Coordinates of C-alpha atoms and ligand atoms in Angstrom, one line a residue:
X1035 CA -22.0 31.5 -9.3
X1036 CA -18.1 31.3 -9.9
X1037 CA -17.3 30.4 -13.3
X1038 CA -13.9 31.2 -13.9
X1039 CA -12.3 27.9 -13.3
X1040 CA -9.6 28.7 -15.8
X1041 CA -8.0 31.3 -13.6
X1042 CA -8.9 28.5 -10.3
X1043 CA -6.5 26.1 -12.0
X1044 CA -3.8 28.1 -13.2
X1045 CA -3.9 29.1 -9.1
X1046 CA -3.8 25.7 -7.8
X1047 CA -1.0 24.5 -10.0
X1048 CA 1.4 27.9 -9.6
X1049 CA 1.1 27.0 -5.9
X1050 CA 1.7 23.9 -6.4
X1051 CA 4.5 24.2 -8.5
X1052 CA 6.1 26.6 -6.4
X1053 CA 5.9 24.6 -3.7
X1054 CA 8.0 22.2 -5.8
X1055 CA 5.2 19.5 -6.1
X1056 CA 3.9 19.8 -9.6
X1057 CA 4.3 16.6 -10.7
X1058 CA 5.0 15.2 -14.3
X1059 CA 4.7 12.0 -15.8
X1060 CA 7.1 10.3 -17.9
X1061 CA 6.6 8.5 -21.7
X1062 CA 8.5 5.0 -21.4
X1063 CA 9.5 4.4 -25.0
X1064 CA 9.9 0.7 -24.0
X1065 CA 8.4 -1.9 -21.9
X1066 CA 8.2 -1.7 -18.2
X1067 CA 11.3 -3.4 -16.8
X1068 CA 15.2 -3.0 -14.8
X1069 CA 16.4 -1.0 -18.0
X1070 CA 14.1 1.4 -19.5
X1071 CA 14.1 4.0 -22.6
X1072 CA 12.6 7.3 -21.1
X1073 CA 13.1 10.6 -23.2
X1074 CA 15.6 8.8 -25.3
X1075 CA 17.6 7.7 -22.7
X1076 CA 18.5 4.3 -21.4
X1077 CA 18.0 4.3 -17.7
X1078 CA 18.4 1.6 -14.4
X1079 CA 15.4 1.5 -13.3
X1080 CA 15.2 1.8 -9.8
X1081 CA 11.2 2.8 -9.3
X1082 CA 9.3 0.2 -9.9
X1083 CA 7.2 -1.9 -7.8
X1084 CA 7.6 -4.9 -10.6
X1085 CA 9.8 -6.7 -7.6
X1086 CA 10.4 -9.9 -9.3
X1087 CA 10.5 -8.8 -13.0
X1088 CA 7.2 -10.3 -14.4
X1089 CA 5.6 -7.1 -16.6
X1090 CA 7.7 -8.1 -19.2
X1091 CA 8.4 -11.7 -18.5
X1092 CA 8.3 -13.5 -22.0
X1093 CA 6.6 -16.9 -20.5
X1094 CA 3.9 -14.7 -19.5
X1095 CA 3.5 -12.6 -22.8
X1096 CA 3.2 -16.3 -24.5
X1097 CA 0.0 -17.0 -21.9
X1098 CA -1.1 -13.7 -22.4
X1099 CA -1.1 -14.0 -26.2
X1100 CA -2.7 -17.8 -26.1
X1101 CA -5.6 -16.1 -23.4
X1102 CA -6.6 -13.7 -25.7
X1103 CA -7.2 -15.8 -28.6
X1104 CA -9.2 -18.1 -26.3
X1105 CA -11.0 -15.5 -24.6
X1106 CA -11.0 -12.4 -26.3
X1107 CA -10.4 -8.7 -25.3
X1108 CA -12.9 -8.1 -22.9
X1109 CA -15.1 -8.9 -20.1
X1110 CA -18.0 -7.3 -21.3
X1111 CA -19.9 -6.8 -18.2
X1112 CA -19.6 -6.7 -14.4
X1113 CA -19.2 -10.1 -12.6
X1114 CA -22.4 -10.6 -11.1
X1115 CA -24.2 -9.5 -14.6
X1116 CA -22.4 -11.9 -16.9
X1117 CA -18.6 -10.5 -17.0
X1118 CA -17.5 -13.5 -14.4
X1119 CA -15.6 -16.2 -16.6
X1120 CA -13.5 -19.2 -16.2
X1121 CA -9.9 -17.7 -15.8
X1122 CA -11.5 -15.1 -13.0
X1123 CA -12.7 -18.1 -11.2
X1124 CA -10.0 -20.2 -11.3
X1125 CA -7.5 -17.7 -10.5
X1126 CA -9.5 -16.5 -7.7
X1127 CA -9.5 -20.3 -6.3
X1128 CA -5.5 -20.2 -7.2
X1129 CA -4.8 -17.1 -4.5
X1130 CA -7.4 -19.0 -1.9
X1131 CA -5.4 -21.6 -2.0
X1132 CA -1.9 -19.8 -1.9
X1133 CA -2.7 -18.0 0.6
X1134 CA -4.6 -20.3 2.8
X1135 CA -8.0 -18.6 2.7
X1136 CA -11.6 -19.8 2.5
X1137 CA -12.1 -17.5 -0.5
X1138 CA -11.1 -14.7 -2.3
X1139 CA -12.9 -12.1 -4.8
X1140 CA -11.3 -10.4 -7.3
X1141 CA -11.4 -6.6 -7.5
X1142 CA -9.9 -4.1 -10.8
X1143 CA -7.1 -2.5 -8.6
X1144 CA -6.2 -2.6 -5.1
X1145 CA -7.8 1.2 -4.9
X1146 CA -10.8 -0.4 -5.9
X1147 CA -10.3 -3.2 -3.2
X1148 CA -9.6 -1.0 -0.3
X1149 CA -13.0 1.1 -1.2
X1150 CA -14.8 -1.8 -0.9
X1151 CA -13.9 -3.3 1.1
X1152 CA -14.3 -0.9 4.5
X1153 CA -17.8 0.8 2.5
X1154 CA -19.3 -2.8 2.1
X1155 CA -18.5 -3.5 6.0
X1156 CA -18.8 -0.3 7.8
X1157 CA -21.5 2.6 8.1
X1158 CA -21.9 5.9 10.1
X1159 CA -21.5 5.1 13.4
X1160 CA -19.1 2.7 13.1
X1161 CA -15.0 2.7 14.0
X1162 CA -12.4 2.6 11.5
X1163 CA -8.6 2.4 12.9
X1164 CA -5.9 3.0 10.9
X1165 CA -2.3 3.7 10.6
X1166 CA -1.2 7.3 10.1
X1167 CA 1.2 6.1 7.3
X1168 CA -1.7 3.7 5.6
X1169 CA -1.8 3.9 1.9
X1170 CA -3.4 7.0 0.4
X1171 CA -6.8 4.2 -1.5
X1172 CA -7.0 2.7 2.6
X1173 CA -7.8 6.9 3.9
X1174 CA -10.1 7.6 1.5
X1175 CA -11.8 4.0 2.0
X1176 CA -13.0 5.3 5.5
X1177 CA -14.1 8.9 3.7
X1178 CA -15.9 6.8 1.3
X1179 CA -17.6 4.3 4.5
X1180 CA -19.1 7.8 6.6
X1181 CA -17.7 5.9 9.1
X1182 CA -15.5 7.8 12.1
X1183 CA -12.1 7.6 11.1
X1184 CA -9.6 7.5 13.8
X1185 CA -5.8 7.3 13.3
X1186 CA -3.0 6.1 15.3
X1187 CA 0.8 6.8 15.2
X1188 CA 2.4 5.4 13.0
X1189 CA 3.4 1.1 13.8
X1190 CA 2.1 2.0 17.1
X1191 CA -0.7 -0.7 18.3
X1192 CA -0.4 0.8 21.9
X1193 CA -1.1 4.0 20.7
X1194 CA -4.0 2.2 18.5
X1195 CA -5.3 0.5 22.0
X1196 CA -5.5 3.8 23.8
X1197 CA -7.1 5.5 20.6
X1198 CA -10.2 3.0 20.8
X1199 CA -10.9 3.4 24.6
X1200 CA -13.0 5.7 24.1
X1201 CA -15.3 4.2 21.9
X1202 CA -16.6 1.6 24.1
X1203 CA -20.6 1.1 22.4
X1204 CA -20.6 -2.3 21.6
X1205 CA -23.1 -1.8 18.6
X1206 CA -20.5 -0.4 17.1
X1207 CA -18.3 -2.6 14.5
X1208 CA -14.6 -1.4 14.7
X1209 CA -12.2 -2.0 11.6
X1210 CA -8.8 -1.9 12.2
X1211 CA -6.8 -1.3 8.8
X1212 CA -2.9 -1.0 7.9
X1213 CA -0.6 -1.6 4.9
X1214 CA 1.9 -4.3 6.0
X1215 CA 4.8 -3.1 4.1
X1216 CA 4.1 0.4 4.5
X1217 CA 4.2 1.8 0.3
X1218 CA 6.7 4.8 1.2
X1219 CA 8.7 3.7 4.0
X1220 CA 9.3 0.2 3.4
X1221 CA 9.0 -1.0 7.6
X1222 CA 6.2 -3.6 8.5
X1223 CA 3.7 -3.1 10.4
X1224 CA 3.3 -4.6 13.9
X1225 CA 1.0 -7.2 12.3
X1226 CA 0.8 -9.5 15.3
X1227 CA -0.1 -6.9 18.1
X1228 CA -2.7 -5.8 15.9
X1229 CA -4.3 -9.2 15.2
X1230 CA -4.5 -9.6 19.5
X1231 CA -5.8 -6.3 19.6
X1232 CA -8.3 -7.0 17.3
X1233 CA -8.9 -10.2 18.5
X1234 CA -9.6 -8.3 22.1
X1235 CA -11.9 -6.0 20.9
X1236 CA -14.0 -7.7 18.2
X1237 CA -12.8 -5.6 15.6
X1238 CA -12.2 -7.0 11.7
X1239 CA -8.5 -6.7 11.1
X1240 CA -7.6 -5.8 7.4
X1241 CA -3.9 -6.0 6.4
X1242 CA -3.5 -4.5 3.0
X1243 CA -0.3 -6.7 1.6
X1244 CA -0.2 -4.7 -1.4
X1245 CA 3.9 -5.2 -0.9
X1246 CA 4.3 -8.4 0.4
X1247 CA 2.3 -10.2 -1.7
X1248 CA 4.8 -12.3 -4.2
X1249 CA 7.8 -10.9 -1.9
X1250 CA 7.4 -12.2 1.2
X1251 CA 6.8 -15.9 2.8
X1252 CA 8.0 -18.9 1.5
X1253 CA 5.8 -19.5 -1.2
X1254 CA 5.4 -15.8 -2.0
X1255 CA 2.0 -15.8 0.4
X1256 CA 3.4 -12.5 1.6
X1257 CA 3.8 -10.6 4.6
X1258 CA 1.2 -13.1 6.4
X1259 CA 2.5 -16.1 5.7
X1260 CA 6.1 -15.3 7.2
X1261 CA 4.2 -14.5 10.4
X1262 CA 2.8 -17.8 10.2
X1263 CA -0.9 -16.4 9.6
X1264 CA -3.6 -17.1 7.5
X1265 CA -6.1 -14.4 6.3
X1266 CA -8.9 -16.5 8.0
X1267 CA -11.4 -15.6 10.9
X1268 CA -11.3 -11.9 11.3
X1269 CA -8.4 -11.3 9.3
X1270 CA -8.9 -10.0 5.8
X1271 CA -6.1 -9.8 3.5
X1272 CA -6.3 -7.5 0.4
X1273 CA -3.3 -7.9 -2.3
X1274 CA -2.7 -6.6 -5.8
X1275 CA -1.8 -8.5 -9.0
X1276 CA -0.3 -4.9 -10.4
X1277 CA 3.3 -5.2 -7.7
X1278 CA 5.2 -8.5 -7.6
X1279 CA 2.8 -10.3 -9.9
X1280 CA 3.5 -8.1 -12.7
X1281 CA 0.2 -7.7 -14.2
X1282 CA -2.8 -5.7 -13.0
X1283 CA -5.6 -6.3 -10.5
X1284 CA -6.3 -6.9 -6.9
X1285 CA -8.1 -9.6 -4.5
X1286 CA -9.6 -9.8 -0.8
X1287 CA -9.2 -12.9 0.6
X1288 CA -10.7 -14.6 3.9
X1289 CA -13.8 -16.0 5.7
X1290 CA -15.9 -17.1 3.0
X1291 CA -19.4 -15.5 4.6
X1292 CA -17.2 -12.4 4.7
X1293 CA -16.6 -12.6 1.0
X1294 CA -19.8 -13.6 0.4
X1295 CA -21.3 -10.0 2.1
X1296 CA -18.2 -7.8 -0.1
X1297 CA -19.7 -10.0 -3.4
X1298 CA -22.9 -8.1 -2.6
X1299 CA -22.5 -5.0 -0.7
X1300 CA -19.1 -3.7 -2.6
X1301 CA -20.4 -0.7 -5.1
X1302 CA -16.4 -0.8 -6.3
X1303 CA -16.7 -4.8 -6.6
X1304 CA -20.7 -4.6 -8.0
X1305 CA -20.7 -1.3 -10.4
X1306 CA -17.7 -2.4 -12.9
X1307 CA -16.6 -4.2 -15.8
X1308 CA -14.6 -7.1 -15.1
X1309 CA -11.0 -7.2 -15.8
X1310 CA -10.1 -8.9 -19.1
X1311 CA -9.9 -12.6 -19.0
X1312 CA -7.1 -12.8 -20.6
X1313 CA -5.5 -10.5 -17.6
X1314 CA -6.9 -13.1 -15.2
X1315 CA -4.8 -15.8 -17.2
X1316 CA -1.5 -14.0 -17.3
X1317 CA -2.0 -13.6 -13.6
X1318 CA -3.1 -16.8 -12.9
X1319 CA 0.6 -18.0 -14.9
X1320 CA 2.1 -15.7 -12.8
X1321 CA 1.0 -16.6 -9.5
X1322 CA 1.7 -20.2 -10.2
X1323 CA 6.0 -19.0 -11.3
X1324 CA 5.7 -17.2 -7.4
X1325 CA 4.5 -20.5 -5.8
X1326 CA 7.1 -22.4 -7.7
X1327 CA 10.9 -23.0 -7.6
X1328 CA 11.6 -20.2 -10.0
X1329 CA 9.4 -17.6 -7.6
X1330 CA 12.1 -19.2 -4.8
X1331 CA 14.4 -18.3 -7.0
X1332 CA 13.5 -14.7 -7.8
X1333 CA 13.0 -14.2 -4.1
X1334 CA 16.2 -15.3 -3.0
X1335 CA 17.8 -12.6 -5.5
X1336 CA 15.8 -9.7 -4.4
X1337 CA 16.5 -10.6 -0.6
X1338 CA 20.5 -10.3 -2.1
X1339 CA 19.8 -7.1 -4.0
X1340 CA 18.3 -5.6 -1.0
X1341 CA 21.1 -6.9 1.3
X1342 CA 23.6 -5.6 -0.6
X1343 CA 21.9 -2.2 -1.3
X1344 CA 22.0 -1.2 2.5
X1345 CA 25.7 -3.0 3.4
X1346 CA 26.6 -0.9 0.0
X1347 CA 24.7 2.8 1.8
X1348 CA 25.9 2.3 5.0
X1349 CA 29.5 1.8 3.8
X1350 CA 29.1 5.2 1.8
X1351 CA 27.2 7.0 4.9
X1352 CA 23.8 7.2 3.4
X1353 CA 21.3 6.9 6.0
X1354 CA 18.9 4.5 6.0
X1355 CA 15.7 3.8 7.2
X1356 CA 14.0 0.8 9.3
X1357 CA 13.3 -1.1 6.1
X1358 CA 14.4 -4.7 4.9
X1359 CA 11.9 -4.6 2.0
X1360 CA 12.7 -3.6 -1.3
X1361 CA 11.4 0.0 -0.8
X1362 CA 14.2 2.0 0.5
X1363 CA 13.6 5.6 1.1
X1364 CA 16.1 8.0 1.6
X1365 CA 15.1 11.4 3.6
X1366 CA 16.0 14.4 2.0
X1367 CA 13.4 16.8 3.4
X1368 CA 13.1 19.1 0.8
X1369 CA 11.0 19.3 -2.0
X1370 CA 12.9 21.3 -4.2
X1371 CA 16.5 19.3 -3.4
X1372 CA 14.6 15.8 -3.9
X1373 CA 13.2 16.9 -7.2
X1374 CA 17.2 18.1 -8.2
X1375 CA 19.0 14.9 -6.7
X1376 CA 16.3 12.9 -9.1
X1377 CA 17.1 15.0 -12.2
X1378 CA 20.9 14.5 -11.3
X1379 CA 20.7 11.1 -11.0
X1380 CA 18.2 10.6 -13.9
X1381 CA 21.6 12.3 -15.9
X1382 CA 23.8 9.8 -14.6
X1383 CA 21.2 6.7 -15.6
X1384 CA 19.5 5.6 -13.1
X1385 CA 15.7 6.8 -12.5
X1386 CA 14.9 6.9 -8.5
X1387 CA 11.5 8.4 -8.1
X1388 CA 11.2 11.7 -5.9
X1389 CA 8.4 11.6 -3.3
X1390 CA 6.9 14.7 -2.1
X1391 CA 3.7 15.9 -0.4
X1392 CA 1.2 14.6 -0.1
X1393 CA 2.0 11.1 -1.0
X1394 CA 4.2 11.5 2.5
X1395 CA 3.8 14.1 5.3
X1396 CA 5.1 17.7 4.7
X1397 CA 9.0 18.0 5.8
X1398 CA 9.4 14.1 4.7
X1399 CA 10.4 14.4 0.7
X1400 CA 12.3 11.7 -0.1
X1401 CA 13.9 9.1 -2.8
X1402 CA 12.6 6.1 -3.1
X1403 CA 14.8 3.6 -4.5
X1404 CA 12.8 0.1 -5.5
X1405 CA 14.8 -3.0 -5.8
X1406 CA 13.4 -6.0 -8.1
X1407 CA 15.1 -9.3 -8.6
X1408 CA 16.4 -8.0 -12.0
X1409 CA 19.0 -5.7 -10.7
X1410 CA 22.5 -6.8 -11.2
X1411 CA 25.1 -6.7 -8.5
X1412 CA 27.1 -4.3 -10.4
X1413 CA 23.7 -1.8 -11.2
X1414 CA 23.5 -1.3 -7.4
X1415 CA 26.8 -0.8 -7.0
X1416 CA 27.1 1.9 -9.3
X1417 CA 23.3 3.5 -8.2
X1418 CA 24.9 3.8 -4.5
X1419 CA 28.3 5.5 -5.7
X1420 CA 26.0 8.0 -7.6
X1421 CA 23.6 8.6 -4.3
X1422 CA 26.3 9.2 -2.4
X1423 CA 28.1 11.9 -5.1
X1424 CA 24.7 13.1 -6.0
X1425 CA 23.5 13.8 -2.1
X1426 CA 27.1 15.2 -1.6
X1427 CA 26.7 17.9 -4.0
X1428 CA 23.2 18.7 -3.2
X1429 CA 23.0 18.7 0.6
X1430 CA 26.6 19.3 1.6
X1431 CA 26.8 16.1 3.5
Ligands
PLP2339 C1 -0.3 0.3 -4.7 C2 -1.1 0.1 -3.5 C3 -2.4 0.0 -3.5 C4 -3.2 0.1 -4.8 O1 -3.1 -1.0 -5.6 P1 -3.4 -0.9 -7.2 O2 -3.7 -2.3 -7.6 O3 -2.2 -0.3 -7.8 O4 -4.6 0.0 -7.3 C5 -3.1 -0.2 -2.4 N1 -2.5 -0.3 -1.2 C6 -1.1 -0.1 -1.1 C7 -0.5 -0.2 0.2 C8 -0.4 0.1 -2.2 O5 0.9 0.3 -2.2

């Protein structure tokens, strides 16, 4: 039998890394917020999905600190053995009610969520449809289920019509899944063609809001309440607490019964330690700052930021995609010239995160430049000036 796996590795990562997609993570010498310390170096943070500045909010810390004298550091068990306490249950009734759903369940990360979620509903045999561009947990949710995957092009719900005529066995139970704000591209998805197609067919729809949650709708709902929906009926929504809420977690929320039947049948929900309590609290605290005139506040300054960001790249010739979210990518193409426009900008102070292969399709490599509330008029300003010097130099445009 093969044994050498030290030689197998080495092989894997010299491809890899002459592909240009070796990737390295980097030690924050400070907390996670707008301005960072990272190898000694103060830098504008421009890569983080903390949209509204909480995961470092010092209101929060304060709960945080009060929760864990309260309830200690840890949960101790799963939920259903005797992990479940008060602050997962209230806060789980706190995101029902915020987001207008019978009931939702707490999961350890929106990976975790997305897992469950489709293994606990579907089974060999059965349909799930999903976006091309759907977050990397949301794929290997439908490995995980044995169920037949089938993908459509990417926002396309006519494409994802056509893609289910031929599965016309009405034993089977059809999912259809896709990320709202899609994580690398920033556009929505056509979120109201895919409820009537679901609605047509009899399939479950599950919009994983893993963006929008915090950001979008008027009380920070997300992506469904600015639609005017309510994860109700055959809508599932699935959020995280680790984005705009600043802390760490996820939920599902919708139809109580089909709550109820994740509670049970959800190995990633059943088969792990419950998150602190004292996480639950801080994210309880936050959740209530998002509902409130000060999550009004924060949104109204990120909807600026972002507004300014593209009138700022458009005036300096950078193109732009689709996107009015915070997530902004900018197409380079290349491996190799994404990874050097990072480093150069990383020099000039602002950290914009390179993404390559195969967190997006080959031939797609771009920056992704993440706008929170936090940013300063004057901080974008000079991050655009430096995209548009640094892409100069690198692409010759
Ligand atoms: C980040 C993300 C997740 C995973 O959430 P975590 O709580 O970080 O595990 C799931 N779906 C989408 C679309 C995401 O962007």
């Amino acid at each position: 039998m093969f044994s050498n796996w030290s030689d197998f590795v080495i092989g894997q990562r010299q491809e890899r890394d002459a592909a240009g997609l070796w990737r390295e993570r980097r030690e924050l010498t400070s907390p996670q917020s707008v301005s960072c310390v990272v190898g000694g170096r103060d830098l504008i943070n421009f890569s983080s999905n903390d949209y509204l500045g909480l995961a470092n909010n010092p209101a929060l810390k304060q709960v945080t600190a009060s929760a864990v004298t309260r309830w200690g550091v840890g949960a101790g068990a799963s939920h259903l053995v005797c992990g479940h306490q008060s602050p997962h249950e209230n806060l789980e009734a706190d995101i029902a009610s915020l987001v207008g759903a019978e009931r939702t369940l707490l999961f350890s990360t929106g990976y975790m969520a997305n897992l469950g979620v489709v293994s606990a509903l579907l089974a060999r045999g059965d349909v799930i449809l999903q976006d091309k561009l759907n977050h990397a947990s949301i794929i290997d949710a439908g490995v995980l289920s044995s169920a037949t995957s089938l993908r459509y092009a990417h926002g396309d719900a006519n494409h994802a019509r056509k893609r289910l005529a031929t599965f016309t066995s009405r034993r089977q139970r059809c999912m259809l899944v896709s990320d709202t704000i899609f994580s690398m591209d920033g556009d929505v998805a056509p979120v109201v063609d895919l409820k009537r197609l679901a609605d047509e067919v009899g399939a479950l729809l599950v919009l994983d809001d893993a963006h929008g949650f915090g950001v979008c709708g008027e009380r920070g709902a997300g992506t469904l309440e600015s639609l005017g929906l309510n994860p109700r009926d055959n809508v599932l929504m699935i959020g995280t607490l680790g984005k705009a809420v600043g802390g760490f977690g996820a939920f599902v929320a919708g139809d109580a019964d089909l709550i109820a039947h994740i509670e049970q049948f959800a190995r990633s929900y059943v088969y792990t330690t419950a998150v602190p309590a004292y996480v639950a609290e801080t994210n309880r605290a936050a959740v209530k700052v998002i509902a409130g005139t000060r999550g009004d506040h924060l949104r109204a300054r990120l909807d600026s930021n972002i507004t300014l960001f593209r009138q700022l790249a458009k005036l300096h010739g950078l193109t732009l995609g689709a996107s009015r979210s915070a997530i902004q990518p900018i197409q380079v193409g290349c491996e190799h010239q994404v990874v050097k426009i990072s480093q150069r900008l990383e020099h000039m102070g602002f950290w914009v995160v390179a993404i390559r292969p195969p967190t997006v399709p080959k031939g797609t490599a771009r920056l992704r430049v993440s706008l929170c509330a936090s940013h300063t008029d004057s901080q974008i300003e000079a991050l655009v000036q430096a995209l548009a010097t640094t892409l100069h130099e690198v692409l010759n445009v």
